[in-house]
Coordinates of C-alpha atoms in Angstrom, one line a residue:
M832 CA 13.3 -14.8 56.6
A833 CA 11.2 -14.9 53.4
R834 CA 12.8 -18.4 52.8
D835 CA 11.6 -19.5 56.2
Y836 CA 8.0 -18.2 55.6
A837 CA 7.8 -20.0 52.3
A838 CA 9.0 -23.2 54.0
R839 CA 6.3 -23.0 56.6
C840 CA 3.4 -22.1 54.3
P841 CA 1.7 -24.7 52.1
V842 CA 1.9 -24.3 48.3
S843 CA -1.9 -24.2 47.9
L844 CA -2.1 -21.2 50.3
V845 CA 0.5 -19.2 48.2
R846 CA -1.4 -20.0 45.0
N847 CA -4.7 -18.9 46.5
T848 CA -3.2 -15.6 47.7
W849 CA -2.1 -14.8 44.0
L850 CA -5.6 -15.6 42.7
V851 CA -7.2 -13.3 45.2
A852 CA -4.8 -10.5 44.3
T853 CA -5.5 -11.0 40.6
A854 CA -9.3 -10.8 41.2
I855 CA -9.0 -7.6 43.2
L856 CA -6.9 -6.1 40.4
L857 CA -9.4 -7.0 37.7
A858 CA -12.3 -5.7 39.9
S859 CA -10.5 -2.3 40.3
Q860 CA -10.0 -2.1 36.5
G861 CA -13.7 -2.8 36.0
F862 CA -14.6 0.1 38.2
G863 CA -12.6 2.4 36.0
A864 CA -13.7 1.0 32.6
Q865 CA -15.4 3.0 29.9
K866 CA -18.9 3.9 30.9
V867 CA -19.8 6.0 27.8
R868 CA -20.4 3.8 24.7
V869 CA -19.7 5.6 21.3
E870 CA -18.4 4.5 17.9
E871 CA -14.7 5.0 17.4
E872 CA -14.9 6.3 13.8
L873 CA -17.5 7.2 11.2
E874 CA -17.2 8.3 7.6
A875 CA -19.5 10.6 5.8
Y876 CA -19.9 12.7 2.6
P877 CA -20.9 16.4 2.2
T878 CA -24.6 17.2 2.1
E879 CA -25.4 13.9 3.8
S880 CA -26.4 13.3 7.5
V881 CA -24.6 11.3 10.2
D882 CA -25.8 9.9 13.5
L883 CA -23.4 10.2 16.4
R884 CA -24.5 7.5 19.0
C885 CA -23.8 7.8 22.7
E886 CA -25.0 5.7 25.6
F887 CA -24.2 5.7 29.3
I888 CA -23.5 2.3 30.7
D889 CA -24.0 2.0 34.5
G890 CA -24.2 -1.6 35.6
G891 CA -24.9 -1.0 39.3
G892 CA -27.1 2.1 38.8
R893 CA -25.2 4.0 41.4
T894 CA -24.2 6.9 39.1
K895 CA -26.3 10.0 39.0
L896 CA -26.4 11.8 35.6
T897 CA -26.6 15.6 35.7
Q898 CA -26.0 16.8 32.2
V899 CA -24.6 15.7 28.8
S900 CA -22.7 17.8 26.2
W901 CA -21.4 17.2 22.7
I902 CA -18.0 18.8 22.2
W903 CA -16.5 19.2 18.7
E904 CA -12.7 19.4 18.3
P905 CA -11.9 20.3 14.6
I906 CA -8.2 20.7 15.5
D907 CA -6.1 19.9 18.5
G908 CA -6.7 22.5 21.2
Q909 CA -10.0 23.8 19.9
R910 CA -13.1 22.6 21.8
D911 CA -16.6 23.9 20.8
N912 CA -19.7 23.0 22.6
I913 CA -22.4 22.2 19.9
A914 CA -25.2 20.5 21.8
V915 CA -26.2 20.3 25.5
Y916 CA -29.0 18.4 27.2
H917 CA -30.2 19.0 30.8
P918 CA -33.2 17.2 32.2
L919 CA -34.7 20.4 33.7
Y920 CA -33.5 23.1 31.4
G921 CA -33.9 21.1 28.1
Q922 CA -31.8 21.3 25.0
S923 CA -29.3 23.9 23.9
F924 CA -27.2 24.4 20.7
P925 CA -24.7 27.1 21.4
N926 CA -22.6 26.8 18.2
L927 CA -24.0 28.9 15.4
S928 CA -22.2 26.9 12.7
F929 CA -24.3 23.9 13.7
K930 CA -27.5 25.7 14.4
D931 CA -30.6 24.0 12.7
R932 CA -28.2 21.2 11.6
V933 CA -27.9 19.2 14.8
V934 CA -30.8 17.5 16.8
F935 CA -31.0 15.0 19.7
L936 CA -32.5 11.7 18.6
H937 CA -33.8 10.9 22.1
N938 CA -34.8 13.3 24.8
S939 CA -32.8 11.2 27.3
L940 CA -29.7 11.5 29.4
E941 CA -29.0 7.7 29.0
N942 CA -29.0 7.9 25.2
P943 CA -28.2 11.5 24.0
S944 CA -27.3 10.5 20.4
I945 CA -27.4 13.4 17.9
R946 CA -27.8 13.7 14.2
I947 CA -25.9 16.3 12.1
S948 CA -27.5 17.1 8.7
N949 CA -26.3 18.9 5.6
L950 CA -22.7 17.9 6.4
K951 CA -19.8 20.1 5.3
M952 CA -16.2 19.1 4.7
S953 CA -15.3 21.4 7.6
D954 CA -17.3 19.3 10.0
A955 CA -14.6 16.7 10.2
G956 CA -13.0 16.2 13.6
R957 CA -13.4 14.6 17.0
Y958 CA -16.9 14.6 18.7
T959 CA -16.9 13.9 22.4
C960 CA -20.0 12.9 24.3
E961 CA -19.3 14.2 27.8
Y962 CA -21.4 13.5 30.9
A963 CA -21.4 15.4 34.2
T964 CA -22.0 12.7 36.8
Y965 CA -22.1 12.2 40.6
P966 CA -20.1 10.9 42.4
S967 CA -17.5 9.9 39.7
G968 CA -17.3 13.3 38.0
N969 CA -17.1 13.7 34.2
E970 CA -17.3 10.6 31.9
Q971 CA -16.8 10.8 28.1
G972 CA -16.4 8.9 24.9
T973 CA -15.1 10.2 21.6
T974 CA -16.0 9.6 17.9
T975 CA -13.8 10.7 15.1
L976 CA -15.8 11.9 12.1
V977 CA -13.9 11.5 8.8
M978 CA -15.3 13.5 5.9
L979 CA -14.8 12.0 2.5
A980 CA -15.2 13.7 -0.9
K981 CA -15.3 12.0 -4.3
P982 CA -12.9 13.8 -6.7
K983 CA -14.0 15.4 -9.9
N984 CA -11.8 13.7 -12.4
S985 CA -10.9 15.0 -15.9
A986 CA -8.2 14.5 -18.5
K987 CA -7.4 16.5 -21.6
V988 CA -4.9 16.7 -24.4
V989 CA -2.5 19.6 -24.8
T990 CA -1.7 20.5 -28.4
A991 CA 2.1 20.6 -29.0
Q992 CA 4.4 21.2 -31.9
A993 CA 6.9 18.7 -33.0
G994 CA 10.4 19.6 -31.8
T995 CA 13.5 18.7 -29.7
K996 CA 12.4 19.7 -26.2
S997 CA 10.2 17.9 -23.7
V998 CA 6.8 19.6 -23.4
V999 CA 3.4 18.9 -21.8
V1000 CA 1.1 16.9 -24.2
A1001 CA -1.6 15.8 -21.8
Q1002 CA -3.0 16.7 -18.3
C1003 CA -5.1 14.8 -15.8
E1004 CA -6.8 16.2 -12.7
A1005 CA -8.6 14.8 -9.6
A1006 CA -10.1 17.9 -8.0
D1007 CA -11.6 18.5 -4.6
G1008 CA -11.1 15.0 -3.2
K1009 CA -10.5 13.7 0.3
P1010 CA -8.3 11.8 0.8
A1011 CA -5.9 12.9 -2.0
A1012 CA -6.1 10.8 -5.1
T1013 CA -3.3 9.0 -6.8
I1014 CA -2.7 9.5 -10.6
K1015 CA -0.9 7.1 -12.9
W1016 CA -0.3 7.2 -16.6
L1017 CA -0.4 4.2 -19.1
A1018 CA 1.4 5.0 -22.3
S1019 CA 3.7 3.5 -24.9
V1020 CA 5.2 6.8 -26.3
G1021 CA 8.1 6.9 -23.9
G1022 CA 7.3 10.1 -21.9
N1023 CA 7.3 10.9 -18.2
H1024 CA 5.0 12.8 -15.8
S1025 CA 5.0 15.1 -12.8
T1026 CA 2.3 15.5 -10.2
S1027 CA 1.4 18.4 -7.9
T1028 CA -1.2 18.9 -5.1
T1029 CA -3.2 21.9 -3.9
D1030 CA -5.0 21.9 -0.5
G1031 CA -8.4 23.4 -0.4
P1032 CA -9.8 25.6 2.4
D1033 CA -12.3 22.9 3.3
G1034 CA -9.7 20.1 3.7
T1035 CA -10.1 18.7 0.2
V1036 CA -7.1 18.1 -2.1
T1037 CA -6.7 18.7 -5.8
V1038 CA -4.2 16.5 -7.5
R1039 CA -2.8 17.5 -11.0
S1040 CA -0.5 15.4 -13.2
E1041 CA 1.2 16.4 -16.5
Y1042 CA 2.5 14.0 -19.1
R1043 CA 5.5 15.2 -21.0
L1044 CA 7.6 14.0 -24.0
V1045 CA 9.6 15.2 -26.9
P1046 CA 6.9 15.2 -29.6
T1047 CA 7.4 13.9 -33.1
P1048 CA 5.0 13.7 -36.1
A1049 CA 4.7 9.9 -35.4
D1050 CA 3.2 10.6 -31.9
N1051 CA 0.2 12.5 -33.4
G1052 CA -2.9 10.5 -32.7
R1053 CA -1.3 8.0 -30.3
E1054 CA -3.1 7.4 -27.0
V1055 CA -2.1 8.0 -23.4
T1056 CA -4.3 6.9 -20.5
C1057 CA -4.8 8.6 -17.2
M1058 CA -5.8 6.4 -14.2
V1059 CA -7.1 7.9 -11.0
D1060 CA -7.3 5.9 -7.8
Q1061 CA -9.0 7.2 -4.7
R1062 CA -10.6 5.8 -1.5
T1063 CA -14.2 6.8 -2.4
Q1064 CA -14.1 5.1 -5.8
E1065 CA -15.2 1.5 -6.3
R1066 CA -12.7 1.1 -9.1
P1067 CA -10.0 3.3 -10.7
W1068 CA -11.2 6.1 -13.0
V1069 CA -9.7 5.5 -16.5
H1070 CA -9.7 8.0 -19.4
S1071 CA -7.7 7.9 -22.6
V1072 CA -6.8 10.9 -24.8
K1073 CA -5.2 11.0 -28.3
L1074 CA -2.1 13.2 -28.6
S1075 CA -2.3 16.2 -30.9
V1076 CA 1.2 17.0 -32.3
E1077 CA 1.4 19.6 -35.0
Y1078 CA 4.1 19.7 -37.6
P1079 CA 4.9 21.1 -41.1
P1080 CA 3.6 19.1 -44.1
S1081 CA 5.6 16.5 -46.0
V1082 CA 4.6 15.8 -49.6
S1083 CA 4.9 13.3 -52.4
I1084 CA 3.5 12.9 -55.9
E1085 CA 1.8 9.7 -57.0
G1086 CA 0.3 8.5 -60.2
Y1087 CA 3.1 8.7 -62.7
D1088 CA 3.4 5.2 -64.4
N1089 CA 6.3 5.9 -66.9
N1090 CA 3.8 5.4 -69.8
W1091 CA 2.9 8.9 -70.9
Y1092 CA 2.9 8.4 -74.6
V1093 CA 1.7 10.9 -77.2
G1094 CA -2.0 11.0 -77.5
R1095 CA -2.7 9.4 -74.1
S1096 CA -5.8 10.8 -72.4
D1097 CA -6.4 11.9 -68.8
A1098 CA -3.0 11.1 -67.3
V1099 CA -3.3 12.0 -63.6
L1100 CA -0.8 13.1 -60.9
L1101 CA -1.8 13.3 -57.2
C1102 CA -0.1 15.6 -54.6
M1103 CA -0.2 13.6 -51.4
A1104 CA 0.4 15.7 -48.3
N1105 CA 0.8 14.8 -44.6
G1106 CA 0.7 17.5 -42.0
N1107 CA -1.0 18.7 -38.8
P1108 CA -3.0 20.8 -39.2
E1109 CA -4.1 19.8 -42.7
P1110 CA -2.4 21.9 -45.4
T1111 CA -4.4 25.0 -46.2
T1112 CA -2.9 25.5 -49.8
V1113 CA -1.8 23.2 -52.6
T1114 CA 0.0 24.8 -55.6
W1115 CA 1.0 23.1 -58.8
T1116 CA 3.7 24.6 -61.0
A1117 CA 5.9 23.5 -63.9
A1118 CA 9.7 23.9 -64.1
S1119 CA 9.4 25.0 -67.7
G1120 CA 7.1 27.9 -66.7
A1121 CA 3.4 28.1 -66.9
L1122 CA 1.4 24.9 -66.8
P1123 CA 0.7 23.5 -70.3
D1124 CA -2.7 24.3 -71.8
T1125 CA -3.7 20.6 -71.7
V1126 CA -3.3 20.5 -67.8
V1127 CA -6.3 20.9 -65.5
V1128 CA -5.7 21.3 -61.7
S1129 CA -8.3 20.6 -59.0
G1130 CA -6.9 20.8 -55.5
N1131 CA -4.3 18.1 -55.2
K1132 CA -5.1 16.6 -58.5
L1133 CA -3.4 17.4 -61.8
T1134 CA -4.9 16.0 -65.0
V1135 CA -3.3 16.0 -68.4
R1136 CA -6.3 15.9 -70.8
K1137 CA -4.1 14.9 -73.8
V1138 CA -0.5 14.0 -73.5
D1139 CA 1.9 15.9 -76.0
D1140 CA 5.4 17.2 -76.0
A1141 CA 4.3 20.2 -73.8
V1142 CA 4.1 17.9 -70.7
N1143 CA 7.6 16.7 -71.3
T1144 CA 8.6 18.6 -68.2
T1145 CA 9.0 18.7 -64.4
F1146 CA 5.8 19.2 -62.3
I1147 CA 6.2 20.7 -58.8
C1148 CA 3.6 20.5 -56.0
E1149 CA 3.9 22.8 -52.9
V1150 CA 1.7 22.5 -49.8
K1151 CA 1.6 24.8 -46.8
N1152 CA 0.2 24.9 -43.3
K1153 CA 0.7 27.3 -40.4
H1154 CA 4.0 25.6 -39.4
G1155 CA 5.7 25.7 -42.8
A1156 CA 5.8 24.6 -46.5
S1157 CA 7.1 21.6 -48.4
S1158 CA 7.4 20.7 -52.0
H1159 CA 8.0 17.7 -54.2
Q1160 CA 8.7 17.4 -58.0
I1161 CA 8.5 14.7 -60.6
T1162 CA 9.8 14.7 -64.2
T1163 CA 7.4 13.2 -66.8
I1164 CA 8.8 11.8 -70.0
V1165 CA 6.7 11.7 -73.1
I1166 CA 7.2 8.5 -75.2
D1167 CA 7.1 9.0 -79.0
K1168 CA 6.5 5.3 -79.9
K1169 CA 4.2 2.9 -78.1
T1170 CA 6.7 0.1 -78.3
I1171 CA 6.8 -2.4 -75.5
W1172 CA 9.1 -5.4 -75.2
L1173 CA 7.9 -8.5 -73.4
S1174 CA 10.2 -11.2 -72.2
C1175 CA 7.8 -14.1 -72.2
K1176 CA 8.1 -17.5 -70.7
P1177 CA 6.8 -20.7 -72.5
P1178 CA 4.2 -21.2 -73.8
C1179 CA 4.9 -18.5 -76.4
C1180 CA 3.1 -15.1 -76.3
V1181 CA -0.6 -15.4 -76.7
N1182 CA -2.1 -12.0 -77.4
K1183 CA -5.8 -11.7 -76.9
R1184 CA -7.5 -9.6 -79.5
G1185 CA -10.1 -7.0 -78.7
T1186 CA -11.4 -3.6 -79.5
D1187 CA -11.2 -0.7 -76.9
L1188 CA -10.3 -3.2 -74.1
N1189 CA -7.6 -2.9 -71.4
Y1190 CA -5.7 -6.0 -70.3
L1191 CA -3.8 -6.2 -67.1
L1192 CA -0.7 -8.1 -68.1
T1193 CA 2.1 -9.0 -65.7
F1194 CA 5.4 -9.4 -67.5
E1195 CA 9.0 -8.6 -67.3
F1196 CA 9.2 -5.6 -69.5
S1197 CA 10.9 -2.4 -70.3
I1198 CA 10.2 0.6 -72.5
N1199 CA 12.4 0.8 -75.7
T1200 CA 12.0 4.0 -77.6
A1201 CA 15.2 3.7 -79.6
A1202 CA 14.6 0.8 -81.9
E1203 CA 11.9 -1.8 -82.6
D1204 CA 14.2 -4.5 -83.9
S1205 CA 16.2 -5.2 -80.8
P1206 CA 15.0 -6.3 -77.4
P1207 CA 15.7 -4.2 -74.2
R1208 CA 18.7 -4.9 -72.1
S1209 CA 17.0 -4.6 -68.8
S1210 CA 13.6 -5.3 -67.4
T1211 CA 11.4 -5.1 -64.2
R1212 CA 8.5 -7.1 -63.2
Q1213 CA 5.3 -5.1 -62.9
S1214 CA 1.6 -5.1 -63.6
Y1215 CA 0.9 -3.1 -66.7
N1216 CA -2.3 -1.7 -68.2
L1217 CA -2.0 -2.2 -72.0
T1218 CA -4.6 -0.7 -74.3
C1219 CA -5.3 -2.5 -77.6
E1220 CA -5.0 0.6 -79.7
S1221 CA -2.3 0.6 -82.4
L1222 CA -0.1 -1.2 -79.9
Y1223 CA 2.9 -3.2 -81.0
I1224 CA 4.0 -5.9 -78.7
F1225 CA 7.4 -7.5 -79.3
C1226 CA 7.7 -11.0 -77.9
M1227 CA 10.8 -13.1 -77.5
C1228 CA 9.8 -16.8 -77.4
N1229 CA 12.6 -19.3 -77.2
S1230 CA 15.1 -16.6 -78.1
A1231 CA 13.3 -15.9 -81.4
P1232 CA 11.8 -12.5 -81.4
S1233 CA 8.5 -12.0 -83.2
C1234 CA 6.3 -9.0 -83.7
K1235 CA 2.7 -9.1 -83.1
N1236 CA 0.4 -6.3 -84.1
I1237 CA -2.8 -6.7 -82.2
D1238 CA -4.6 -3.7 -83.6

């Protein structure tokens, strides 16, 4: 039967019927369209103010407005009336938590926008502008207020002792922010980190991150960087800290040049210590007993005023800090004869004469205290300070040894 009807009816009539139906459907949707104009979402910060705009749209002017209310929904299921306007009875602010903080911007039913001042984090939620109207009943529009909070960022180093276990060496915190911040670490020391969050009573979140590693003395003073990213910041917050790793001291003795000959003045040894914290005590002793009378000690410096057989001994330096002690020793050999062999390359040795002058000579040399008439069997290449003071220099030029007294 439907096939017969379609056959009898022109195509244009069927098309026009569909167009009319569509127009009727759109018109019916227009009647039920949103009449209360509000902003969908707003963002604000504590202590600031925010304007919640509301406007009634009535194209035909057939709706009678009776009263308008602002209803706050901090959480689902809780509705609190915070502001009411009636053209006869005036304004009312029934919620005490908003008392003296909310005002109507216009004394009008058509535009009952409000301003909330001195905002708090707890003011976040949905705000509904609700009209009592005739004949259509209640009309409303809802704005979601998102409260934001800039985090208070900080980073600090945590002093650790060198060891074999993983410990916390640095901390980073983004406190009282909303939304929660993200913390990352930039480091080259090979550690790892853990992050925790704590919710505040006002909706803020505190994020804490700890950087851990197995600390070694080599890590002391190295940098790790905390980077905090959060919605309210224009760019990530970046802060670097230097690690503080404490460890017992290590020690070495410097200054001995293998040329302590009888009569030499002011030969110096230095006790070089490396520890964190810095060593609190430095002690010099001699393996032979008490320090020789010609020795003077000042802190880490030991000075031999005049070299003699008494300093033909072993000197020991010991340093201490709160984590332990360490020592190092060196044996000094006093040379009886100031005889130095030089293996010279052509041209043959040319000795500059001078009085009370020191010459820095770079030769292949060795000390020979056994005999002056035979060259040494081994040599090392070094820079050597030679004093022209009764000094015999033996030169071998073209395999023909010759003795030069440059006194």
